[in-house]
Amino acid sequence: MTHTLDNSRRTIHFERLLDAPPDDVFDAWTRPERVSCWWDPTGAPLTACTIDLRPQGAFRFVTAQHGPPFEGTYAVVERPHRLEFHAM
């Protein structure tokens, strides 16, 4: 895995090679029923997960016990190789 932190712009860029088909990995990041299964660090399913998968579309992931929702908007959606989003 490679990653770059840019504190001045408050951004993180990361790339990771996975032993899985690109479509499966993209689905794991973009389908609510899949994201809900792995997002929470305790392994608990999300209590809410909404995804509007398009540029400027919003997402919102809610865990049962771990603070405020993780939410933001998608900037780039290029199935299956690129997904760029901005968290709030």
PDB file of N, CA and C in Angstrom:
ATOM      1  N   MET A   1       0.846  -1.172   0.000  1.00  0.00           N
ATOM      2  CA  MET A   1       0.000   0.000   0.000  1.00  0.00           C
ATOM      3  C   MET A   1       0.889   1.232   0.000  1.00  0.00           C
ATOM      4  N   THR A   2       0.522   2.201  -0.789  1.00  0.00           N
ATOM      5  CA  THR A   2       1.204   3.487  -0.768  1.00  0.00           C
ATOM      6  C   THR A   2       0.202   4.545  -0.326  1.00  0.00           C
ATOM      7  N   HIS A   3       0.695   5.547   0.359  1.00  0.00           N
ATOM      8  CA  HIS A   3      -0.187   6.637   0.753  1.00  0.00           C
ATOM      9  C   HIS A   3       0.602   7.939   0.836  1.00  0.00           C
ATOM     10  N   THR A   4      -0.106   9.026   0.668  1.00  0.00           N
ATOM     11  CA  THR A   4       0.468  10.351   0.758  1.00  0.00           C
ATOM     12  C   THR A   4      -0.465  11.215   1.599  1.00  0.00           C
ATOM     13  N   LEU A   5       0.086  11.869   2.601  1.00  0.00           N
ATOM     14  CA  LEU A   5      -0.666  12.806   3.436  1.00  0.00           C
ATOM     15  C   LEU A   5      -0.259  14.218   3.055  1.00  0.00           C
ATOM     16  N   ASP A   6      -1.227  15.068   2.864  1.00  0.00           N
ATOM     17  CA  ASP A   6      -0.963  16.483   2.600  1.00  0.00           C
ATOM     18  C   ASP A   6      -1.729  17.281   3.648  1.00  0.00           C
ATOM     19  N   ASN A   7      -1.048  17.608   4.743  1.00  0.00           N
ATOM     20  CA  ASN A   7      -1.699  18.310   5.853  1.00  0.00           C
ATOM     21  C   ASN A   7      -2.185  19.698   5.463  1.00  0.00           C
ATOM     22  N   SER A   8      -1.478  20.367   4.587  1.00  0.00           N
ATOM     23  CA  SER A   8      -1.895  21.721   4.213  1.00  0.00           C
ATOM     24  C   SER A   8      -3.217  21.713   3.463  1.00  0.00           C
ATOM     25  N   ARG A   9      -3.482  20.652   2.694  1.00  0.00           N
ATOM     26  CA  ARG A   9      -4.742  20.535   1.959  1.00  0.00           C
ATOM     27  C   ARG A   9      -5.727  19.606   2.654  1.00  0.00           C
ATOM     28  N   ARG A  10      -5.284  19.006   3.768  1.00  0.00           N
ATOM     29  CA  ARG A  10      -6.107  18.058   4.533  1.00  0.00           C
ATOM     30  C   ARG A  10      -6.590  16.916   3.649  1.00  0.00           C
ATOM     31  N   THR A  11      -5.641  16.292   2.934  1.00  0.00           N
ATOM     32  CA  THR A  11      -5.987  15.186   2.044  1.00  0.00           C
ATOM     33  C   THR A  11      -5.130  13.969   2.337  1.00  0.00           C
ATOM     34  N   ILE A  12      -5.706  12.820   2.001  1.00  0.00           N
ATOM     35  CA  ILE A  12      -4.997  11.542   2.055  1.00  0.00           C
ATOM     36  C   ILE A  12      -5.224  10.866   0.715  1.00  0.00           C
ATOM     37  N   HIS A  13      -4.162  10.428   0.090  1.00  0.00           N
ATOM     38  CA  HIS A  13      -4.257   9.672  -1.157  1.00  0.00           C
ATOM     39  C   HIS A  13      -3.649   8.301  -0.871  1.00  0.00           C
ATOM     40  N   PHE A  14      -4.399   7.238  -1.161  1.00  0.00           N
ATOM     41  CA  PHE A  14      -3.809   5.926  -0.972  1.00  0.00           C
ATOM     42  C   PHE A  14      -4.177   5.003  -2.108  1.00  0.00           C
ATOM     43  N   GLU A  15      -3.264   4.100  -2.379  1.00  0.00           N
ATOM     44  CA  GLU A  15      -3.460   3.059  -3.375  1.00  0.00           C
ATOM     45  C   GLU A  15      -3.092   1.738  -2.733  1.00  0.00           C
ATOM     46  N   ARG A  16      -3.845   0.716  -3.089  1.00  0.00           N
ATOM     47  CA  ARG A  16      -3.595  -0.594  -2.510  1.00  0.00           C
ATOM     48  C   ARG A  16      -3.877  -1.656  -3.550  1.00  0.00           C
ATOM     49  N   LEU A  17      -3.001  -2.635  -3.647  1.00  0.00           N
ATOM     50  CA  LEU A  17      -3.218  -3.768  -4.531  1.00  0.00           C
ATOM     51  C   LEU A  17      -3.880  -4.877  -3.729  1.00  0.00           C
ATOM     52  N   LEU A  18      -4.997  -5.369  -4.231  1.00  0.00           N
ATOM     53  CA  LEU A  18      -5.742  -6.417  -3.546  1.00  0.00           C
ATOM     54  C   LEU A  18      -5.865  -7.636  -4.450  1.00  0.00           C
ATOM     55  N   ASP A  19      -5.883  -8.785  -3.845  1.00  0.00           N
ATOM     56  CA  ASP A  19      -6.044 -10.030  -4.593  1.00  0.00           C
ATOM     57  C   ASP A  19      -7.529 -10.304  -4.789  1.00  0.00           C
ATOM     58  N   ALA A  20      -8.161  -9.462  -5.597  1.00  0.00           N
ATOM     59  CA  ALA A  20      -9.589  -9.574  -5.881  1.00  0.00           C
ATOM     60  C   ALA A  20      -9.868  -8.851  -7.193  1.00  0.00           C
ATOM     61  N   PRO A  21     -10.918  -9.259  -7.888  1.00  0.00           N
ATOM     62  CA  PRO A  21     -11.269  -8.557  -9.125  1.00  0.00           C
ATOM     63  C   PRO A  21     -11.644  -7.096  -8.833  1.00  0.00           C
ATOM     64  N   PRO A  22     -11.228  -6.162  -9.701  1.00  0.00           N
ATOM     65  CA  PRO A  22     -11.532  -4.747  -9.476  1.00  0.00           C
ATOM     66  C   PRO A  22     -13.020  -4.466  -9.256  1.00  0.00           C
ATOM     67  N   ASP A  23     -13.906  -5.147  -9.974  1.00  0.00           N
ATOM     68  CA  ASP A  23     -15.338  -4.915  -9.780  1.00  0.00           C
ATOM     69  C   ASP A  23     -15.781  -5.268  -8.366  1.00  0.00           C
ATOM     70  N   ASP A  24     -15.245  -6.349  -7.800  1.00  0.00           N
ATOM     71  CA  ASP A  24     -15.607  -6.740  -6.434  1.00  0.00           C
ATOM     72  C   ASP A  24     -15.138  -5.705  -5.414  1.00  0.00           C
ATOM     73  N   VAL A  25     -13.922  -5.193  -5.593  1.00  0.00           N
ATOM     74  CA  VAL A  25     -13.393  -4.188  -4.673  1.00  0.00           C
ATOM     75  C   VAL A  25     -14.210  -2.902  -4.784  1.00  0.00           C
ATOM     76  N   PHE A  26     -14.523  -2.491  -6.008  1.00  0.00           N
ATOM     77  CA  PHE A  26     -15.327  -1.282  -6.205  1.00  0.00           C
ATOM     78  C   PHE A  26     -16.684  -1.433  -5.530  1.00  0.00           C
ATOM     79  N   ASP A  27     -17.309  -2.598  -5.699  1.00  0.00           N
ATOM     80  CA  ASP A  27     -18.600  -2.853  -5.054  1.00  0.00           C
ATOM     81  C   ASP A  27     -18.493  -2.805  -3.534  1.00  0.00           C
ATOM     82  N   ALA A  28     -17.390  -3.299  -2.985  1.00  0.00           N
ATOM     83  CA  ALA A  28     -17.207  -3.284  -1.531  1.00  0.00           C
ATOM     84  C   ALA A  28     -17.173  -1.855  -0.985  1.00  0.00           C
ATOM     85  N   TRP A  29     -16.737  -0.910  -1.801  1.00  0.00           N
ATOM     86  CA  TRP A  29     -16.672   0.495  -1.392  1.00  0.00           C
ATOM     87  C   TRP A  29     -17.924   1.284  -1.753  1.00  0.00           C
ATOM     88  N   THR A  30     -18.782   0.748  -2.640  1.00  0.00           N
ATOM     89  CA  THR A  30     -19.860   1.578  -3.187  1.00  0.00           C
ATOM     90  C   THR A  30     -21.263   1.005  -3.047  1.00  0.00           C
ATOM     91  N   ARG A  31     -21.421  -0.189  -2.557  1.00  0.00           N
ATOM     92  CA  ARG A  31     -22.756  -0.764  -2.346  1.00  0.00           C
ATOM     93  C   ARG A  31     -23.048  -0.793  -0.850  1.00  0.00           C
ATOM     94  N   PRO A  32     -24.149  -0.147  -0.456  1.00  0.00           N
ATOM     95  CA  PRO A  32     -24.439  -0.057   0.981  1.00  0.00           C
ATOM     96  C   PRO A  32     -24.434  -1.402   1.701  1.00  0.00           C
ATOM     97  N   GLU A  33     -24.982  -2.439   1.091  1.00  0.00           N
ATOM     98  CA  GLU A  33     -25.020  -3.737   1.760  1.00  0.00           C
ATOM     99  C   GLU A  33     -23.627  -4.320   1.967  1.00  0.00           C
ATOM    100  N   ARG A  34     -22.668  -3.916   1.148  1.00  0.00           N
ATOM    101  CA  ARG A  34     -21.289  -4.387   1.320  1.00  0.00           C
ATOM    102  C   ARG A  34     -20.523  -3.500   2.299  1.00  0.00           C
ATOM    103  N   VAL A  35     -20.629  -2.187   2.144  1.00  0.00           N
ATOM    104  CA  VAL A  35     -19.935  -1.262   3.051  1.00  0.00           C
ATOM    105  C   VAL A  35     -20.372  -1.517   4.483  1.00  0.00           C
ATOM    106  N   SER A  36     -21.653  -1.766   4.670  1.00  0.00           N
ATOM    107  CA  SER A  36     -22.196  -1.997   6.021  1.00  0.00           C
ATOM    108  C   SER A  36     -21.545  -3.168   6.726  1.00  0.00           C
ATOM    109  N   CYS A  37     -21.005  -4.110   5.971  1.00  0.00           N
ATOM    110  CA  CYS A  37     -20.407  -5.314   6.561  1.00  0.00           C
ATOM    111  C   CYS A  37     -18.981  -5.109   7.074  1.00  0.00           C
ATOM    112  N   TRP A  38     -18.269  -4.103   6.584  1.00  0.00           N
ATOM    113  CA  TRP A  38     -16.858  -4.000   6.954  1.00  0.00           C
ATOM    114  C   TRP A  38     -16.424  -2.639   7.496  1.00  0.00           C
ATOM    115  N   TRP A  39     -17.222  -1.620   7.394  1.00  0.00           N
ATOM    116  CA  TRP A  39     -16.742  -0.270   7.729  1.00  0.00           C
ATOM    117  C   TRP A  39     -16.417  -0.105   9.211  1.00  0.00           C
ATOM    118  N   ASP A  40     -17.277  -0.584  10.105  1.00  0.00           N
ATOM    119  CA  ASP A  40     -17.077  -0.392  11.542  1.00  0.00           C
ATOM    120  C   ASP A  40     -15.870  -1.205  12.015  1.00  0.00           C
ATOM    121  N   PRO A  41     -14.927  -0.572  12.732  1.00  0.00           N
ATOM    122  CA  PRO A  41     -13.722  -1.285  13.160  1.00  0.00           C
ATOM    123  C   PRO A  41     -13.986  -2.436  14.125  1.00  0.00           C
ATOM    124  N   THR A  42     -15.164  -2.462  14.770  1.00  0.00           N
ATOM    125  CA  THR A  42     -15.464  -3.560  15.690  1.00  0.00           C
ATOM    126  C   THR A  42     -16.026  -4.769  14.948  1.00  0.00           C
ATOM    127  N   GLY A  43     -16.361  -4.582  13.671  1.00  0.00           N
ATOM    128  CA  GLY A  43     -16.982  -5.662  12.910  1.00  0.00           C
ATOM    129  C   GLY A  43     -18.494  -5.622  12.943  1.00  0.00           C
ATOM    130  N   ALA A  44     -19.053  -4.697  13.721  1.00  0.00           N
ATOM    131  CA  ALA A  44     -20.515  -4.561  13.782  1.00  0.00           C
ATOM    132  C   ALA A  44     -21.015  -3.932  12.482  1.00  0.00           C
ATOM    133  N   PRO A  45     -22.178  -4.342  12.005  1.00  0.00           N
ATOM    134  CA  PRO A  45     -22.718  -3.711  10.800  1.00  0.00           C
ATOM    135  C   PRO A  45     -23.089  -2.251  11.072  1.00  0.00           C
ATOM    136  N   LEU A  46     -23.059  -1.446  10.028  1.00  0.00           N
ATOM    137  CA  LEU A  46     -23.472  -0.054  10.172  1.00  0.00           C
ATOM    138  C   LEU A  46     -24.949   0.008  10.512  1.00  0.00           C
ATOM    139  N   THR A  47     -25.338   1.029  11.248  1.00  0.00           N
ATOM    140  CA  THR A  47     -26.757   1.211  11.557  1.00  0.00           C
ATOM    141  C   THR A  47     -27.469   1.925  10.414  1.00  0.00           C
ATOM    142  N   ALA A  48     -26.713   2.675   9.605  1.00  0.00           N
ATOM    143  CA  ALA A  48     -27.264   3.321   8.412  1.00  0.00           C
ATOM    144  C   ALA A  48     -26.138   3.500   7.408  1.00  0.00           C
ATOM    145  N   CYS A  49     -26.467   3.330   6.139  1.00  0.00           N
ATOM    146  CA  CYS A  49     -25.486   3.504   5.081  1.00  0.00           C
ATOM    147  C   CYS A  49     -26.231   3.943   3.827  1.00  0.00           C
ATOM    148  N   THR A  50     -25.981   5.174   3.394  1.00  0.00           N
ATOM    149  CA  THR A  50     -26.597   5.668   2.169  1.00  0.00           C
ATOM    150  C   THR A  50     -25.498   6.101   1.210  1.00  0.00           C
ATOM    151  N   ILE A  51     -25.694   5.778  -0.057  1.00  0.00           N
ATOM    152  CA  ILE A  51     -24.712   6.087  -1.094  1.00  0.00           C
ATOM    153  C   ILE A  51     -25.440   6.529  -2.348  1.00  0.00           C
ATOM    154  N   ASP A  52     -25.114   7.730  -2.821  1.00  0.00           N
ATOM    155  CA  ASP A  52     -25.596   8.244  -4.103  1.00  0.00           C
ATOM    156  C   ASP A  52     -24.365   8.284  -5.005  1.00  0.00           C
ATOM    157  N   LEU A  53     -24.125   7.199  -5.722  1.00  0.00           N
ATOM    158  CA  LEU A  53     -22.872   6.976  -6.437  1.00  0.00           C
ATOM    159  C   LEU A  53     -22.846   7.708  -7.779  1.00  0.00           C
ATOM    160  N   ARG A  54     -22.459   8.963  -7.708  1.00  0.00           N
ATOM    161  CA  ARG A  54     -22.272   9.807  -8.892  1.00  0.00           C
ATOM    162  C   ARG A  54     -21.440  11.005  -8.450  1.00  0.00           C
ATOM    163  N   PRO A  55     -20.751  11.656  -9.366  1.00  0.00           N
ATOM    164  CA  PRO A  55     -20.038  12.867  -8.972  1.00  0.00           C
ATOM    165  C   PRO A  55     -21.005  13.860  -8.319  1.00  0.00           C
ATOM    166  N   GLN A  56     -20.620  14.396  -7.192  1.00  0.00           N
ATOM    167  CA  GLN A  56     -21.395  15.296  -6.340  1.00  0.00           C
ATOM    168  C   GLN A  56     -22.487  14.570  -5.549  1.00  0.00           C
ATOM    169  N   GLY A  57     -22.598  13.257  -5.702  1.00  0.00           N
ATOM    170  CA  GLY A  57     -23.532  12.482  -4.895  1.00  0.00           C
ATOM    171  C   GLY A  57     -22.992  12.315  -3.482  1.00  0.00           C
ATOM    172  N   ALA A  58     -23.880  12.198  -2.528  1.00  0.00           N
ATOM    173  CA  ALA A  58     -23.487  12.136  -1.121  1.00  0.00           C
ATOM    174  C   ALA A  58     -23.451  10.700  -0.609  1.00  0.00           C
ATOM    175  N   PHE A  59     -22.659  10.504   0.447  1.00  0.00           N
ATOM    176  CA  PHE A  59     -22.660   9.236   1.184  1.00  0.00           C
ATOM    177  C   PHE A  59     -22.711   9.560   2.667  1.00  0.00           C
ATOM    178  N   ARG A  60     -23.216   8.575   3.434  1.00  0.00           N
ATOM    179  CA  ARG A  60     -23.294   8.730   4.893  1.00  0.00           C
ATOM    180  C   ARG A  60     -23.248   7.348   5.523  1.00  0.00           C
ATOM    181  N   PHE A  61     -22.268   7.130   6.399  1.00  0.00           N
ATOM    182  CA  PHE A  61     -22.090   5.858   7.089  1.00  0.00           C
ATOM    183  C   PHE A  61     -22.230   6.110   8.587  1.00  0.00           C
ATOM    184  N   VAL A  62     -23.125   5.376   9.247  1.00  0.00           N
ATOM    185  CA  VAL A  62     -23.374   5.575  10.674  1.00  0.00           C
ATOM    186  C   VAL A  62     -23.047   4.285  11.420  1.00  0.00           C
ATOM    187  N   THR A  63     -22.145   4.389  12.390  1.00  0.00           N
ATOM    188  CA  THR A  63     -21.810   3.243  13.231  1.00  0.00           C
ATOM    189  C   THR A  63     -22.651   3.287  14.501  1.00  0.00           C
ATOM    190  N   ALA A  64     -22.738   2.161  15.169  1.00  0.00           N
ATOM    191  CA  ALA A  64     -23.545   2.078  16.377  1.00  0.00           C
ATOM    192  C   ALA A  64     -22.915   2.834  17.551  1.00  0.00           C
ATOM    193  N   GLN A  65     -21.584   2.841  17.650  1.00  0.00           N
ATOM    194  CA  GLN A  65     -20.962   3.349  18.873  1.00  0.00           C
ATOM    195  C   GLN A  65     -19.783   4.285  18.662  1.00  0.00           C
ATOM    196  N   HIS A  66     -19.419   4.609  17.471  1.00  0.00           N
ATOM    197  CA  HIS A  66     -18.131   5.271  17.265  1.00  0.00           C
ATOM    198  C   HIS A  66     -18.229   6.703  16.779  1.00  0.00           C
ATOM    199  N   GLY A  67     -19.005   7.525  17.435  1.00  0.00           N
ATOM    200  CA  GLY A  67     -19.014   8.950  17.151  1.00  0.00           C
ATOM    201  C   GLY A  67     -19.908   9.355  15.999  1.00  0.00           C
ATOM    202  N   PRO A  68     -19.608  10.528  15.439  1.00  0.00           N
ATOM    203  CA  PRO A  68     -20.476  11.076  14.403  1.00  0.00           C
ATOM    204  C   PRO A  68     -20.398  10.268  13.107  1.00  0.00           C
ATOM    205  N   PRO A  69     -21.382  10.431  12.246  1.00  0.00           N
ATOM    206  CA  PRO A  69     -21.355   9.720  10.959  1.00  0.00           C
ATOM    207  C   PRO A  69     -20.143  10.129  10.129  1.00  0.00           C
ATOM    208  N   PHE A  70     -19.714   9.231   9.278  1.00  0.00           N
ATOM    209  CA  PHE A  70     -18.705   9.539   8.267  1.00  0.00           C
ATOM    210  C   PHE A  70     -19.485   9.874   7.014  1.00  0.00           C
ATOM    211  N   GLU A  71     -19.340  11.108   6.533  1.00  0.00           N
ATOM    212  CA  GLU A  71     -20.138  11.533   5.398  1.00  0.00           C
ATOM    213  C   GLU A  71     -19.350  12.466   4.498  1.00  0.00           C
ATOM    214  N   GLY A  72     -19.813  12.568   3.259  1.00  0.00           N
ATOM    215  CA  GLY A  72     -19.148  13.426   2.301  1.00  0.00           C
ATOM    216  C   GLY A  72     -19.791  13.311   0.931  1.00  0.00           C
ATOM    217  N   THR A  73     -19.032  13.702  -0.083  1.00  0.00           N
ATOM    218  CA  THR A  73     -19.520  13.633  -1.461  1.00  0.00           C
ATOM    219  C   THR A  73     -18.461  13.005  -2.351  1.00  0.00           C
ATOM    220  N   TYR A  74     -18.935  12.377  -3.400  1.00  0.00           N
ATOM    221  CA  TYR A  74     -18.039  11.785  -4.395  1.00  0.00           C
ATOM    222  C   TYR A  74     -17.609  12.851  -5.388  1.00  0.00           C
ATOM    223  N   ALA A  75     -16.342  12.838  -5.744  1.00  0.00           N
ATOM    224  CA  ALA A  75     -15.815  13.769  -6.742  1.00  0.00           C
ATOM    225  C   ALA A  75     -15.614  13.059  -8.078  1.00  0.00           C
ATOM    226  N   VAL A  76     -15.065  11.847  -8.028  1.00  0.00           N
ATOM    227  CA  VAL A  76     -14.793  11.071  -9.232  1.00  0.00           C
ATOM    228  C   VAL A  76     -15.308   9.658  -9.017  1.00  0.00           C
ATOM    229  N   VAL A  77     -16.067   9.150  -9.973  1.00  0.00           N
ATOM    230  CA  VAL A  77     -16.557   7.772  -9.942  1.00  0.00           C
ATOM    231  C   VAL A  77     -16.233   7.161 -11.296  1.00  0.00           C
ATOM    232  N   GLU A  78     -15.197   6.347 -11.335  1.00  0.00           N
ATOM    233  CA  GLU A  78     -14.770   5.690 -12.568  1.00  0.00           C
ATOM    234  C   GLU A  78     -14.661   4.193 -12.295  1.00  0.00           C
ATOM    235  N   ARG A  79     -15.768   3.524 -12.434  1.00  0.00           N
ATOM    236  CA  ARG A  79     -15.838   2.090 -12.187  1.00  0.00           C
ATOM    237  C   ARG A  79     -14.932   1.352 -13.149  1.00  0.00           C
ATOM    238  N   PRO A  80     -14.141   0.415 -12.706  1.00  0.00           N
ATOM    239  CA  PRO A  80     -13.922  -0.071 -11.343  1.00  0.00           C
ATOM    240  C   PRO A  80     -12.601   0.372 -10.737  1.00  0.00           C
ATOM    241  N   HIS A  81     -11.926   1.361 -11.336  1.00  0.00           N
ATOM    242  CA  HIS A  81     -10.544   1.658 -10.915  1.00  0.00           C
ATOM    243  C   HIS A  81     -10.340   2.911 -10.095  1.00  0.00           C
ATOM    244  N   ARG A  82     -11.302   3.810 -10.078  1.00  0.00           N
ATOM    245  CA  ARG A  82     -11.043   5.062  -9.350  1.00  0.00           C
ATOM    246  C   ARG A  82     -12.303   5.546  -8.656  1.00  0.00           C
ATOM    247  N   LEU A  83     -12.136   5.873  -7.390  1.00  0.00           N
ATOM    248  CA  LEU A  83     -13.208   6.437  -6.579  1.00  0.00           C
ATOM    249  C   LEU A  83     -12.577   7.525  -5.715  1.00  0.00           C
ATOM    250  N   GLU A  84     -12.995   8.748  -5.932  1.00  0.00           N
ATOM    251  CA  GLU A  84     -12.462   9.874  -5.170  1.00  0.00           C
ATOM    252  C   GLU A  84     -13.612  10.540  -4.439  1.00  0.00           C
ATOM    253  N   PHE A  85     -13.411  10.794  -3.157  1.00  0.00           N
ATOM    254  CA  PHE A  85     -14.455  11.425  -2.375  1.00  0.00           C
ATOM    255  C   PHE A  85     -13.866  12.454  -1.430  1.00  0.00           C
ATOM    256  N   HIS A  86     -14.720  13.343  -0.971  1.00  0.00           N
ATOM    257  CA  HIS A  86     -14.343  14.381  -0.015  1.00  0.00           C
ATOM    258  C   HIS A  86     -15.210  14.202   1.225  1.00  0.00           C
ATOM    259  N   ALA A  87     -14.569  13.915   2.343  1.00  0.00           N
ATOM    260  CA  ALA A  87     -15.288  13.748   3.602  1.00  0.00           C
ATOM    261  C   ALA A  87     -15.514  15.106   4.243  1.00  0.00           C
ATOM    262  N   MET A  88     -16.593  15.206   5.004  1.00  0.00           N
ATOM    263  CA  MET A  88     -16.899  16.467   5.705  1.00  0.00           C
ATOM    264  C   MET A  88     -16.407  16.401   7.121  1.00  0.00           C
TER     265      MET A  88
END
